[in-house]
Coordinates of C-alpha atoms in Angstrom, one line a residue:
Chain A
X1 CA -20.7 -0.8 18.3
X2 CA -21.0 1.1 14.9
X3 CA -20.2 -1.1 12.3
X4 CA -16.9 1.1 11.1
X5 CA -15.7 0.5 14.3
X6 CA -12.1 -1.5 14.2
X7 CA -10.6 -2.2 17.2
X8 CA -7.1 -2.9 18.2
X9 CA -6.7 -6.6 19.6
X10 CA -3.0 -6.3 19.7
X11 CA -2.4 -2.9 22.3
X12 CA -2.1 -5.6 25.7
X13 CA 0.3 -7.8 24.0
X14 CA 2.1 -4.7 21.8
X15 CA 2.4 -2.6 25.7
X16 CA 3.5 -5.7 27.3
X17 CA 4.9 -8.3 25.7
X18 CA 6.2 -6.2 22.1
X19 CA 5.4 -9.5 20.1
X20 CA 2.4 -12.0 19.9
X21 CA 2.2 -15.4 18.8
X22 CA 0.4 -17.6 16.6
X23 CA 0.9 -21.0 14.6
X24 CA 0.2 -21.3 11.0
X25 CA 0.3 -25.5 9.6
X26 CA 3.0 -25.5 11.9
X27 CA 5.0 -22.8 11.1
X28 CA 4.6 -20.7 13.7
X29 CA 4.9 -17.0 13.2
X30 CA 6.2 -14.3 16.2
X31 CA 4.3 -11.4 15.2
X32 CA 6.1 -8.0 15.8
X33 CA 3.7 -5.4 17.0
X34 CA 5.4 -2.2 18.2
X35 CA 5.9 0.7 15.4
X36 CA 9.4 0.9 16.0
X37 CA 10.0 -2.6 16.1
X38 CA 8.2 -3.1 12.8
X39 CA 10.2 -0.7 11.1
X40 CA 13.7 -1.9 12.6
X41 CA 12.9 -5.4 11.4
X42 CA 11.6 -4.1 7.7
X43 CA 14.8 -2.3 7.5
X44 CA 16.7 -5.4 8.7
X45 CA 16.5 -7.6 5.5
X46 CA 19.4 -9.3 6.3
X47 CA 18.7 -10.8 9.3
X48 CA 14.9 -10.8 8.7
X49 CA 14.5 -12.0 4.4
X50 CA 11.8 -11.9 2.2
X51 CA 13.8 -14.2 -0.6
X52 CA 12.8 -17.5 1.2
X53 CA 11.4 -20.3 0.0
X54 CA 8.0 -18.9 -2.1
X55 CA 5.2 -18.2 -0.3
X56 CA 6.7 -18.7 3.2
X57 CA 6.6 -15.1 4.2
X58 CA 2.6 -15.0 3.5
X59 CA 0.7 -15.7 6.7
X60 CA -1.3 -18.0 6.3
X61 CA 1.5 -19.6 3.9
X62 CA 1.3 -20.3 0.7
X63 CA 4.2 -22.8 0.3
X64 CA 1.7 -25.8 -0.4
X65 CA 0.3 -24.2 -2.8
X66 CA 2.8 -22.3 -5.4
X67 CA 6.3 -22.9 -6.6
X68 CA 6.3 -19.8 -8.1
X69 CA 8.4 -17.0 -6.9
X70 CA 6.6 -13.1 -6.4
X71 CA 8.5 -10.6 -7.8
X72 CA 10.2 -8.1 -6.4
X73 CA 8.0 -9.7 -3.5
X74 CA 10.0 -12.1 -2.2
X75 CA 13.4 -11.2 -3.7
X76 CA 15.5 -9.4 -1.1
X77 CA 18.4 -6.6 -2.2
X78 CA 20.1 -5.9 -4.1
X79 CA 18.5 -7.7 -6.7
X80 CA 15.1 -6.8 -5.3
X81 CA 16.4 -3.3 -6.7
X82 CA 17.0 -4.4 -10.3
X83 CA 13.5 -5.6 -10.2
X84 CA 11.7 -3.0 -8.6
X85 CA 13.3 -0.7 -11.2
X86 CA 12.0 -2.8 -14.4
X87 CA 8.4 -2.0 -12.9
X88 CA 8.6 1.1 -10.9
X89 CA 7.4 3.4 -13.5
X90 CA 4.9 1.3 -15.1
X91 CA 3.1 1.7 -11.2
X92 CA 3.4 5.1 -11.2
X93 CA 1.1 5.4 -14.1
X94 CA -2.4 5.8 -12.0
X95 CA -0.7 9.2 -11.6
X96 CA -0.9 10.0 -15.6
X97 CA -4.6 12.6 -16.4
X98 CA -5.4 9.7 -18.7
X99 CA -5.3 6.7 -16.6
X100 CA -7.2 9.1 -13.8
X101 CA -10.1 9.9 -16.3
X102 CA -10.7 6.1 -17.0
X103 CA -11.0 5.1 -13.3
X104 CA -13.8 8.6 -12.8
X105 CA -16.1 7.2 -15.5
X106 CA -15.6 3.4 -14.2
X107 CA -16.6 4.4 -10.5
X108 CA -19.1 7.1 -11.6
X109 CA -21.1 4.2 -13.6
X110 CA -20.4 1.9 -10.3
X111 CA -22.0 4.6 -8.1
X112 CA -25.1 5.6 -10.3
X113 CA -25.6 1.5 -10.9
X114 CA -25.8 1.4 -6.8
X115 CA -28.0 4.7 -6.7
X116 CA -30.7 2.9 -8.8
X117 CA -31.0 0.2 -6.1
X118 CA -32.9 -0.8 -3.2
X119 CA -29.8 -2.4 -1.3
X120 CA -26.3 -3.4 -3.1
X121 CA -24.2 -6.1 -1.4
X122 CA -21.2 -3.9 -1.5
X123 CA -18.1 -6.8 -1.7
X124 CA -19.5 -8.7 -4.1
X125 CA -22.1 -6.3 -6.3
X126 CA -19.2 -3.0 -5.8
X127 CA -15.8 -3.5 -4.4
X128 CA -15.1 -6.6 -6.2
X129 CA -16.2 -4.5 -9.6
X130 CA -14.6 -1.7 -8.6
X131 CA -11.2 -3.8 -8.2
X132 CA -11.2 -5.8 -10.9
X133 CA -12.8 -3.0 -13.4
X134 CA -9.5 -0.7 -12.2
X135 CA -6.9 -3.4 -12.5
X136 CA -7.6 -3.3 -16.5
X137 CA -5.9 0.2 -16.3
X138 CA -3.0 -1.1 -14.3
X139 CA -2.5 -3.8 -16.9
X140 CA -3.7 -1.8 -19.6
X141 CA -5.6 -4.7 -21.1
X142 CA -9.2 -4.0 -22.1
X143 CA -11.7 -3.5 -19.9
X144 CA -13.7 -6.7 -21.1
X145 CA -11.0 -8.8 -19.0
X146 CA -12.3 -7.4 -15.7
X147 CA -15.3 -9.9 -16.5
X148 CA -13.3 -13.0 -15.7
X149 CA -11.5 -11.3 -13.3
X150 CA -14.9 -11.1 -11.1
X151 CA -15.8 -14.3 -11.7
X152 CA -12.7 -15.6 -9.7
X153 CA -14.2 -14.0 -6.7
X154 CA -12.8 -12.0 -3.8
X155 CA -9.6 -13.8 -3.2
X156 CA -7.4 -15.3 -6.3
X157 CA -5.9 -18.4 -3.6
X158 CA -8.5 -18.4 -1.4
X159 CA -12.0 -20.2 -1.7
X160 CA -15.2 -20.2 0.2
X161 CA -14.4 -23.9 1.4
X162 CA -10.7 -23.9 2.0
X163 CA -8.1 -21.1 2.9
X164 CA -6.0 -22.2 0.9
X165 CA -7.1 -23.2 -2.8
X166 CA -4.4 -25.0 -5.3
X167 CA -6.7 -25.6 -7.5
X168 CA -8.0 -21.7 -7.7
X169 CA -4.5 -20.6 -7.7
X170 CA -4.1 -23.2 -10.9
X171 CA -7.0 -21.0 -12.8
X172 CA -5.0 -18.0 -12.0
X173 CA -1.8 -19.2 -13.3
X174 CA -3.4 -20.8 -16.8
X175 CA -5.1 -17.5 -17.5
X176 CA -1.4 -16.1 -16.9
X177 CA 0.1 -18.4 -19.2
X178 CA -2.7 -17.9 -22.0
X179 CA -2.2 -13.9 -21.9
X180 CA 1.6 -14.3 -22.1
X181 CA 1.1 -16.4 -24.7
X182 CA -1.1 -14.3 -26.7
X183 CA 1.5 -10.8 -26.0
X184 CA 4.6 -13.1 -27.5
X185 CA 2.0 -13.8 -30.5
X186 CA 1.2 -10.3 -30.8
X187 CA 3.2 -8.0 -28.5
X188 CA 1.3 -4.4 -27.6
X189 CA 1.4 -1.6 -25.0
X190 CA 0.1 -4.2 -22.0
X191 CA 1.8 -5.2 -18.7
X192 CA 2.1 -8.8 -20.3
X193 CA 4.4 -6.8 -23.2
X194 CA 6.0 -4.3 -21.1
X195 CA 7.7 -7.4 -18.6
X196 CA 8.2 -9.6 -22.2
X197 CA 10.5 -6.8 -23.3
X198 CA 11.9 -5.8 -20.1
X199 CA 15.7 -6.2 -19.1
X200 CA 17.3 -7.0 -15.5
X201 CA 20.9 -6.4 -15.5
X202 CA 21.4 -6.7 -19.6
X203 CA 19.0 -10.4 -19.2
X204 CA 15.7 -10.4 -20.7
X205 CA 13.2 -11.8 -17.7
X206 CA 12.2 -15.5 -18.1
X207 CA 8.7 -16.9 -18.1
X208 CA 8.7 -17.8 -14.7
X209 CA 9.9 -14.4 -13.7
X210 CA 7.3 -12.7 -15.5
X211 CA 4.5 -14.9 -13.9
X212 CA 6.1 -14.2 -10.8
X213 CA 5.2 -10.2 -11.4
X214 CA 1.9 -10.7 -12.6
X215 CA 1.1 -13.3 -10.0
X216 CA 2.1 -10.5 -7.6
X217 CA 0.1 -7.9 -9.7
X218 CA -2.9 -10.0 -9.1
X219 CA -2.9 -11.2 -5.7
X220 CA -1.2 -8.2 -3.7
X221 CA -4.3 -6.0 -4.7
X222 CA -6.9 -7.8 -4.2
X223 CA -8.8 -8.9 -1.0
X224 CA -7.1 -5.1 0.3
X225 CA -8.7 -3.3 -2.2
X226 CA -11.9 -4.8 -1.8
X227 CA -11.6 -4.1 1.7
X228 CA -10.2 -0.6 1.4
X229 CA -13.3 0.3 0.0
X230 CA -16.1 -1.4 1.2
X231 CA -14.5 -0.4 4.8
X232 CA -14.4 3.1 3.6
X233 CA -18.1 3.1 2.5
X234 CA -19.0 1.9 5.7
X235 CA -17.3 4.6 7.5
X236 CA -18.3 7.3 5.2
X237 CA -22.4 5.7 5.4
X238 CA -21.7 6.5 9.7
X239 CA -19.7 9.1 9.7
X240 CA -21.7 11.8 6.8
X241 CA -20.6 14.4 8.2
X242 CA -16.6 13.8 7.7
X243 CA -17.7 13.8 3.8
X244 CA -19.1 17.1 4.2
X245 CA -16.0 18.3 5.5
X246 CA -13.9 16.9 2.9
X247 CA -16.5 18.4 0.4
X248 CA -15.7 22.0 2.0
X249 CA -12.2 21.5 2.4
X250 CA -11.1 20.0 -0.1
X251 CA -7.1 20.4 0.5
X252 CA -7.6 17.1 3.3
X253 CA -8.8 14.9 0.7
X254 CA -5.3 13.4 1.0
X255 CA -5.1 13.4 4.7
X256 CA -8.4 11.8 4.5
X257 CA -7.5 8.8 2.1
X258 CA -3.8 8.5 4.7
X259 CA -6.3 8.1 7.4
X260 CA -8.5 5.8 6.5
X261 CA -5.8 3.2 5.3
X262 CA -4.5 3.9 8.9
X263 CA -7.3 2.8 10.5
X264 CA -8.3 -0.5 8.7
X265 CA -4.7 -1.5 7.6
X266 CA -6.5 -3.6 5.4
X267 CA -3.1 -6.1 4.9
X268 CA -3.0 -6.9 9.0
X269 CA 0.6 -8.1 8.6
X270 CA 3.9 -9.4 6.0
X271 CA 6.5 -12.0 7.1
X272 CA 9.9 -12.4 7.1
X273 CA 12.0 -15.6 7.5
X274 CA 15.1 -15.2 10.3
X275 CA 18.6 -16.3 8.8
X276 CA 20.3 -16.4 11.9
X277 CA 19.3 -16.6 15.8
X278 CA 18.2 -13.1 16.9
X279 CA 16.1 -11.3 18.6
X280 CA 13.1 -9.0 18.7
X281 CA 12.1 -7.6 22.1
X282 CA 14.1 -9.7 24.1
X283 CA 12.4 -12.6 22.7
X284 CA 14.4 -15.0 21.1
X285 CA 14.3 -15.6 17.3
X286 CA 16.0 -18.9 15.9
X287 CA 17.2 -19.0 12.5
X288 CA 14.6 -20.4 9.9
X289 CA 11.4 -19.6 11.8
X290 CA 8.6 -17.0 11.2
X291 CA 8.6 -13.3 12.3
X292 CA 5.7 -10.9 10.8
X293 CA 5.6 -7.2 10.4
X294 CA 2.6 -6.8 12.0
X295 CA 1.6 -3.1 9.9
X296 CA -2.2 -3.0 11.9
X297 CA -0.7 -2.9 15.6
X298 CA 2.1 -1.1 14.6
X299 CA -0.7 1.8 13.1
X300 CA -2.5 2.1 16.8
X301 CA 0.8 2.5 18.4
X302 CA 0.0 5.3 21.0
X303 CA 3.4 6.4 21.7
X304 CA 3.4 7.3 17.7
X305 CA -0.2 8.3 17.1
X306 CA -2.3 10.2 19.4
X307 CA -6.1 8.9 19.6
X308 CA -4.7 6.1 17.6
X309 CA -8.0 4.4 17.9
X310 CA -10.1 7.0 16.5
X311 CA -10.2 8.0 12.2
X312 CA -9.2 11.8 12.8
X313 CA -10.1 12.7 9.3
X314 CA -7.5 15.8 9.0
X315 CA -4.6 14.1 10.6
X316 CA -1.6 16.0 9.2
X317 CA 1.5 13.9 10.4
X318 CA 0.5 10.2 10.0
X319 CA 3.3 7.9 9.9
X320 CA 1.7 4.7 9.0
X321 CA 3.2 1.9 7.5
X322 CA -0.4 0.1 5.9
X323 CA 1.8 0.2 2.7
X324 CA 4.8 -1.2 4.6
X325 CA 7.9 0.5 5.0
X326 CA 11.0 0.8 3.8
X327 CA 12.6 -1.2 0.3
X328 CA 9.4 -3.9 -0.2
X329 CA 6.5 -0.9 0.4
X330 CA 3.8 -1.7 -1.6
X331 CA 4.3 -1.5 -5.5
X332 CA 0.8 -1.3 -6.1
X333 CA 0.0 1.7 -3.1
X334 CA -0.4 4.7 -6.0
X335 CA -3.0 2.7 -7.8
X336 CA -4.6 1.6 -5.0
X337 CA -4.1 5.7 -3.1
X338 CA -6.1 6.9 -6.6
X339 CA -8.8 4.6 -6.4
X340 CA -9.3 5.9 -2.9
X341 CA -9.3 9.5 -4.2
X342 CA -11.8 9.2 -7.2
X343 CA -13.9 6.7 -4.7
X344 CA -14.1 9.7 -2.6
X345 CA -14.5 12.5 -4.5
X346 CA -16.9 10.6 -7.1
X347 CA -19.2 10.2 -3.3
X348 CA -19.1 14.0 -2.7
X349 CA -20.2 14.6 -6.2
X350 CA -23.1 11.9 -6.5
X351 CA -24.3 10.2 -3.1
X352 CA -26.0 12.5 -0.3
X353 CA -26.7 9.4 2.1
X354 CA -25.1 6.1 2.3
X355 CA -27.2 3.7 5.0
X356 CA -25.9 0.0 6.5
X357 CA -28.4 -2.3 6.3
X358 CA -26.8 -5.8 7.2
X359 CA -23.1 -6.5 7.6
X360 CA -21.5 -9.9 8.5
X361 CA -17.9 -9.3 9.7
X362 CA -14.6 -11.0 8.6
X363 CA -12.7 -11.3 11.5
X364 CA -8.9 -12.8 11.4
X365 CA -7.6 -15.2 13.8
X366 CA -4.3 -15.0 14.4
X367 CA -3.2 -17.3 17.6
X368 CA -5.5 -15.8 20.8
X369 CA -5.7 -12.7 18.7
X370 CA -9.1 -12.1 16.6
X371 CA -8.9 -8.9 14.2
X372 CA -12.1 -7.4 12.0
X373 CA -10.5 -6.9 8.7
X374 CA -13.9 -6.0 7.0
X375 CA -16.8 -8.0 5.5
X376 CA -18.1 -11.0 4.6
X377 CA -21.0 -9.4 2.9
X378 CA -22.3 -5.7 3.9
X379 CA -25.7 -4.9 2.0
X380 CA -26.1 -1.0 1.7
X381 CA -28.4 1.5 0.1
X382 CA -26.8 4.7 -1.8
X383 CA -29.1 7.7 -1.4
Chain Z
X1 CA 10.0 34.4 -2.3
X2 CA 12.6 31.7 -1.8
X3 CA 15.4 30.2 -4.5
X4 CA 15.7 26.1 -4.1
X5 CA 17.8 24.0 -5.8
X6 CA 17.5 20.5 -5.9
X7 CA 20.6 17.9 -7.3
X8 CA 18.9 14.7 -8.5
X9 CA 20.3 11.5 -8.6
X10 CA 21.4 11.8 -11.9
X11 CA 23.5 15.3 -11.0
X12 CA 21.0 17.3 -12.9
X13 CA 20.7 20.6 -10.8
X14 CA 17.4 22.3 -11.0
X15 CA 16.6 25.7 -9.2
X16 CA 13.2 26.7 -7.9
X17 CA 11.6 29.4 -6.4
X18 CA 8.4 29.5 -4.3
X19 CA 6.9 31.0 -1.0
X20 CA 4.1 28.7 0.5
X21 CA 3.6 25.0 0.9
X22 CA 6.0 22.3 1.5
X23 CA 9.4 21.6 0.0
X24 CA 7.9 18.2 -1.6
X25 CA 5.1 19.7 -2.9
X26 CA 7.7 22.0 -5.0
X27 CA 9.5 19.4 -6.0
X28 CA 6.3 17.7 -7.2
X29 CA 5.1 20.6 -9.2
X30 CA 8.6 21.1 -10.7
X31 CA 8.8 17.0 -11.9
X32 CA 12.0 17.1 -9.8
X33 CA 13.0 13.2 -10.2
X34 CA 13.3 11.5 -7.2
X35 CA 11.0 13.2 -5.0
X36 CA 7.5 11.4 -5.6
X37 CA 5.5 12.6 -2.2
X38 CA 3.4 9.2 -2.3
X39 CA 1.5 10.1 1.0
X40 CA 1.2 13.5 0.1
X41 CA 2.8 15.0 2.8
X42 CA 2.3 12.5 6.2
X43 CA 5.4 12.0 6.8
X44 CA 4.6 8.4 5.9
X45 CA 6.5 7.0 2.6
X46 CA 9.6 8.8 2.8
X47 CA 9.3 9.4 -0.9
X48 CA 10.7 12.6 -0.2
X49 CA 14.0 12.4 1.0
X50 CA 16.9 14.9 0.6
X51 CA 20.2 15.3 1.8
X52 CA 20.9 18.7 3.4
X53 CA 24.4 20.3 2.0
X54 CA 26.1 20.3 5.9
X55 CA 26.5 24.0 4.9
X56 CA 22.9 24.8 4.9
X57 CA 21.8 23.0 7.9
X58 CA 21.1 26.0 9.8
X59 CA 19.0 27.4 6.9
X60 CA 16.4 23.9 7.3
X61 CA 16.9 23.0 11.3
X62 CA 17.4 19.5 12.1
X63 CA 14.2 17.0 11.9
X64 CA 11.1 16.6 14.5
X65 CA 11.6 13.7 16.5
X66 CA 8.9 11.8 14.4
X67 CA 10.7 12.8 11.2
X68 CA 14.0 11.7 12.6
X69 CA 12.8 8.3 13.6
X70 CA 10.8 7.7 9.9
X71 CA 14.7 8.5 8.6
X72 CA 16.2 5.9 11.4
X73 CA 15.4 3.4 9.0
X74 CA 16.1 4.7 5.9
X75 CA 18.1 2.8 3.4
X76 CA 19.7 6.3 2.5
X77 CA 19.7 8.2 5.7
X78 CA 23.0 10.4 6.3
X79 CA 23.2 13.0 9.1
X80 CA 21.6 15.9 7.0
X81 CA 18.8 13.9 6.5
X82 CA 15.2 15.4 6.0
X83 CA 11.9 14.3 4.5
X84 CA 10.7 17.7 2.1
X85 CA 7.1 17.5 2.7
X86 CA 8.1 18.4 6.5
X87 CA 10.0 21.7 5.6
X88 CA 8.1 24.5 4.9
X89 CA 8.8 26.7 1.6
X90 CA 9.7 30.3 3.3
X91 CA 12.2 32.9 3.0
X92 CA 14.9 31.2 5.5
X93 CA 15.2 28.7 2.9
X94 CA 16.7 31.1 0.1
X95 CA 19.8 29.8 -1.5
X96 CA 19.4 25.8 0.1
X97 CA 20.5 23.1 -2.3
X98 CA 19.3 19.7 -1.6
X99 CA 20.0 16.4 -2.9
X100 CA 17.7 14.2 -3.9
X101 CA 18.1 10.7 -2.0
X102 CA 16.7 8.5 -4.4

């Protein structure tokens, strides 16, 4: 099988069952997997919250590890509006010519770096730059913080011996601290400044609810970046030809980057916590137990998308939800949409061959279900 | 060439004229607030949302049945309902007004 190729271990259970099952330190999670029924339960905060108790509606959960709440994450509405407006715009600034021109010249140095190579391990030596590099613009700190940014490696909670790391997430939340700290001193025109200055409802934010936005900032673009782009590089090193296309017609650039989140959904799925007995499917949900939003089954529904299977690079009406759907879609999804774009356009311009050398898949268990989410490592040469 | 006007949020009314593309795509190039287009057109974010004055629904048609089920859901959905980037700028349009959902 070409090593682009993602299957879909969900279409048995999503055809016949609507759900799947897994447990998670025994707190088991009913995973919806039908389109419809992924949107119908996003829309359905009531019944189906996202203000539980922190880190519960992360799969695997992070309720061991952090007392802090993720904000607007895990707020539901209507205060998850008040929120959401305090940051909205600040998101929307990977938009702005500016902010566009800084993330050309930092992958155009990322790409001639590769071309000078005999073989790049692509998460660690690219996507992993690439992220952490382009999360300086998001913050609008300078671009020297991206160094220790790197060195917390691919995942901010998440170590190579454990799942679950408290003491890695304690790094993350000192370095928060410190950088708060040093915007109270000495206030500016970063993220840190923007949320110290910021008003919900007439109330300045607290500490804790600032960390609980940068927290967020950090962690909800990480490990789906990285594999956003390493997955894309794969698929554009065995597929040349759908870069040539994109090089000629340049108008489905954007139906290109649609596609390709799509197909590697590279956040598999988002829970919710149930605050009454329901159900989903005709399967019974008791209040205070795990559902997910399952966005990678729900994005190879065939009754939605035809050749759901395959990356049709020009696909014109693509419904996805790999950004979620509805009030919580993802705050981070223009930044991470304009990444895509310059990653793409910066290929066309520089790189005529891209060739897989040695890949070791990351594949997801989730109960009898095992999902390829992208790469351990991946070593490539850029031609 | 068609005549669009859109009523933002804010009650700011802001008429347009074009003749190819998408509704959204208008919007976009005019900074019409509200209307962001995030996918660019999938029919994916519903970034794009209007509300249809009841008098002009026979100028925009109703929605696909992929639209209509990407508005099911919507926080804002009413039953003149219709995501922009799916309606095509041309000269049945002339004289619409839409209002911007978010």
């Amino acid at each position: 099988m070409a090593k682009c190729t993602f299957s879909d271990p969900f279409e048995k259970a999503r055809k016949e069952v609507g759900i799947g099952e897994m447990d998670d330190q025994n707190d088991p999670v009913k995973m919806v997997l039908g389109h419809k029924d992924v949107r119908r339960c996003a829309h359905n905060h009531k019944t189906f919250q996202s203000g539980a108790e922190p880190g519960r509606i992360v799969v695997p959960s992070e309720v061991n590890i952090r007392d802090i709440r993720q904000i607007p994450f895990e707020v539901d509405p209507p205060q998850h509006g008040s929120y959401r407006a305090v940051v909205e715009d600040w998101f929307k600034r990977p938009l702005e010519e500016e902010y566009t021109a800084q993330l050309e010249k930092q992958i155009g140095v990322l790409i001639d770096e590769a071309l000078t190579k005999d073989s790049v391990e692509v998460i660690n030596e690219f996507s992993l730059v690439l992220q952490s590099r382009a999360l300086t613009l998001l913050f609008n700190v300078p671009f020297s913080e991206s160094e220790t940014w790197i060195s917390w490696g691919t995942h901010v909670f998440r170590s190579e011996e454990t799942a679950l790391d408290a003491g890695k997430a304690q790094v993350l939340y000192d370095y928060i601290d410190k950088k708060l700290e040093e915007s109270k001193q000495n206030p500016g025109d970063d993220f840190y400044s923007k949320l110290l200055a910021a008003e919900v409802d007439g109330k300045k934010l607290t500490d804790e609810e600032i960390k609980g936005v940068v927290v967020l900032t950090f962690s909800g673009g990480r490990d789906t970046v990285i594999n956003a782009v390493t997955n894309s590089l794969a698929y554009f090193a065995e597929n040349p030809a759908s870069l040539e296309r994109i090089k000629n017609e340049p108008e489905i650039l954007n139906f290109a980057i649609e596609e390709l989140v799509r197909y590697f959904s590279p956040l598999t799925h988002m829970g919710r916590v149930a605050t009454e007995d329901t159900q989903v499917c005709e399967h019974a949900i008791q209040a205070d137990t795990r559902i997910s939003l399952n966005w990678a089954s729900a994005n190879r529904d065939a009754t939605v998308f035809e050749k759901a299977n395959e990356v049709v690079i020009d696909r014109k009406i693509n419904p996805h939800v790999a950004f979620g759907f509805g009030t919580h879609n993802c705050l981070g999804a223009t930044h991470a949409r304009q990444i895509l774009k310059v990653l793409i356009k910066t290929l066309i311009k520089k790189v005529d061959s891209i060739e897989i050398l040695e890949a070791d898949e990351n594949i997801e268990t989730l109960g009898e279900f095992k999902r390829k989410v992208g790469f351990n490592s991946i070593q490539m040469k850029f031609n | 060439m068609a005549k669009i006007t859109f009523v933002t949020q804010a009650n700011e009314t802001i008429t347009v004229e074009g003749n190819s593309g998408n509704v959204m795509e208008l919007a976009v190039q005019n900074k019409i607030k509200g209307i962001d287009g995030n996918c660019g057109g999938v029919c994916s974010c519903a970034t794009c949302h209007v509300h249809v004055e009841p008098e002009h629904w026979n100028k925009t048609g109703a929605p696909s049945a992929m639209e209509s089920d990407m508005l099911e859901f919507d926080e804002k959905v009413s039953d003149h309902s219709r995501l922009s980037c799916q309606m095509k700028v041309t000269e049945e349009l002339d004289g619409v007004v839409l209002k911007v959902a978010n």
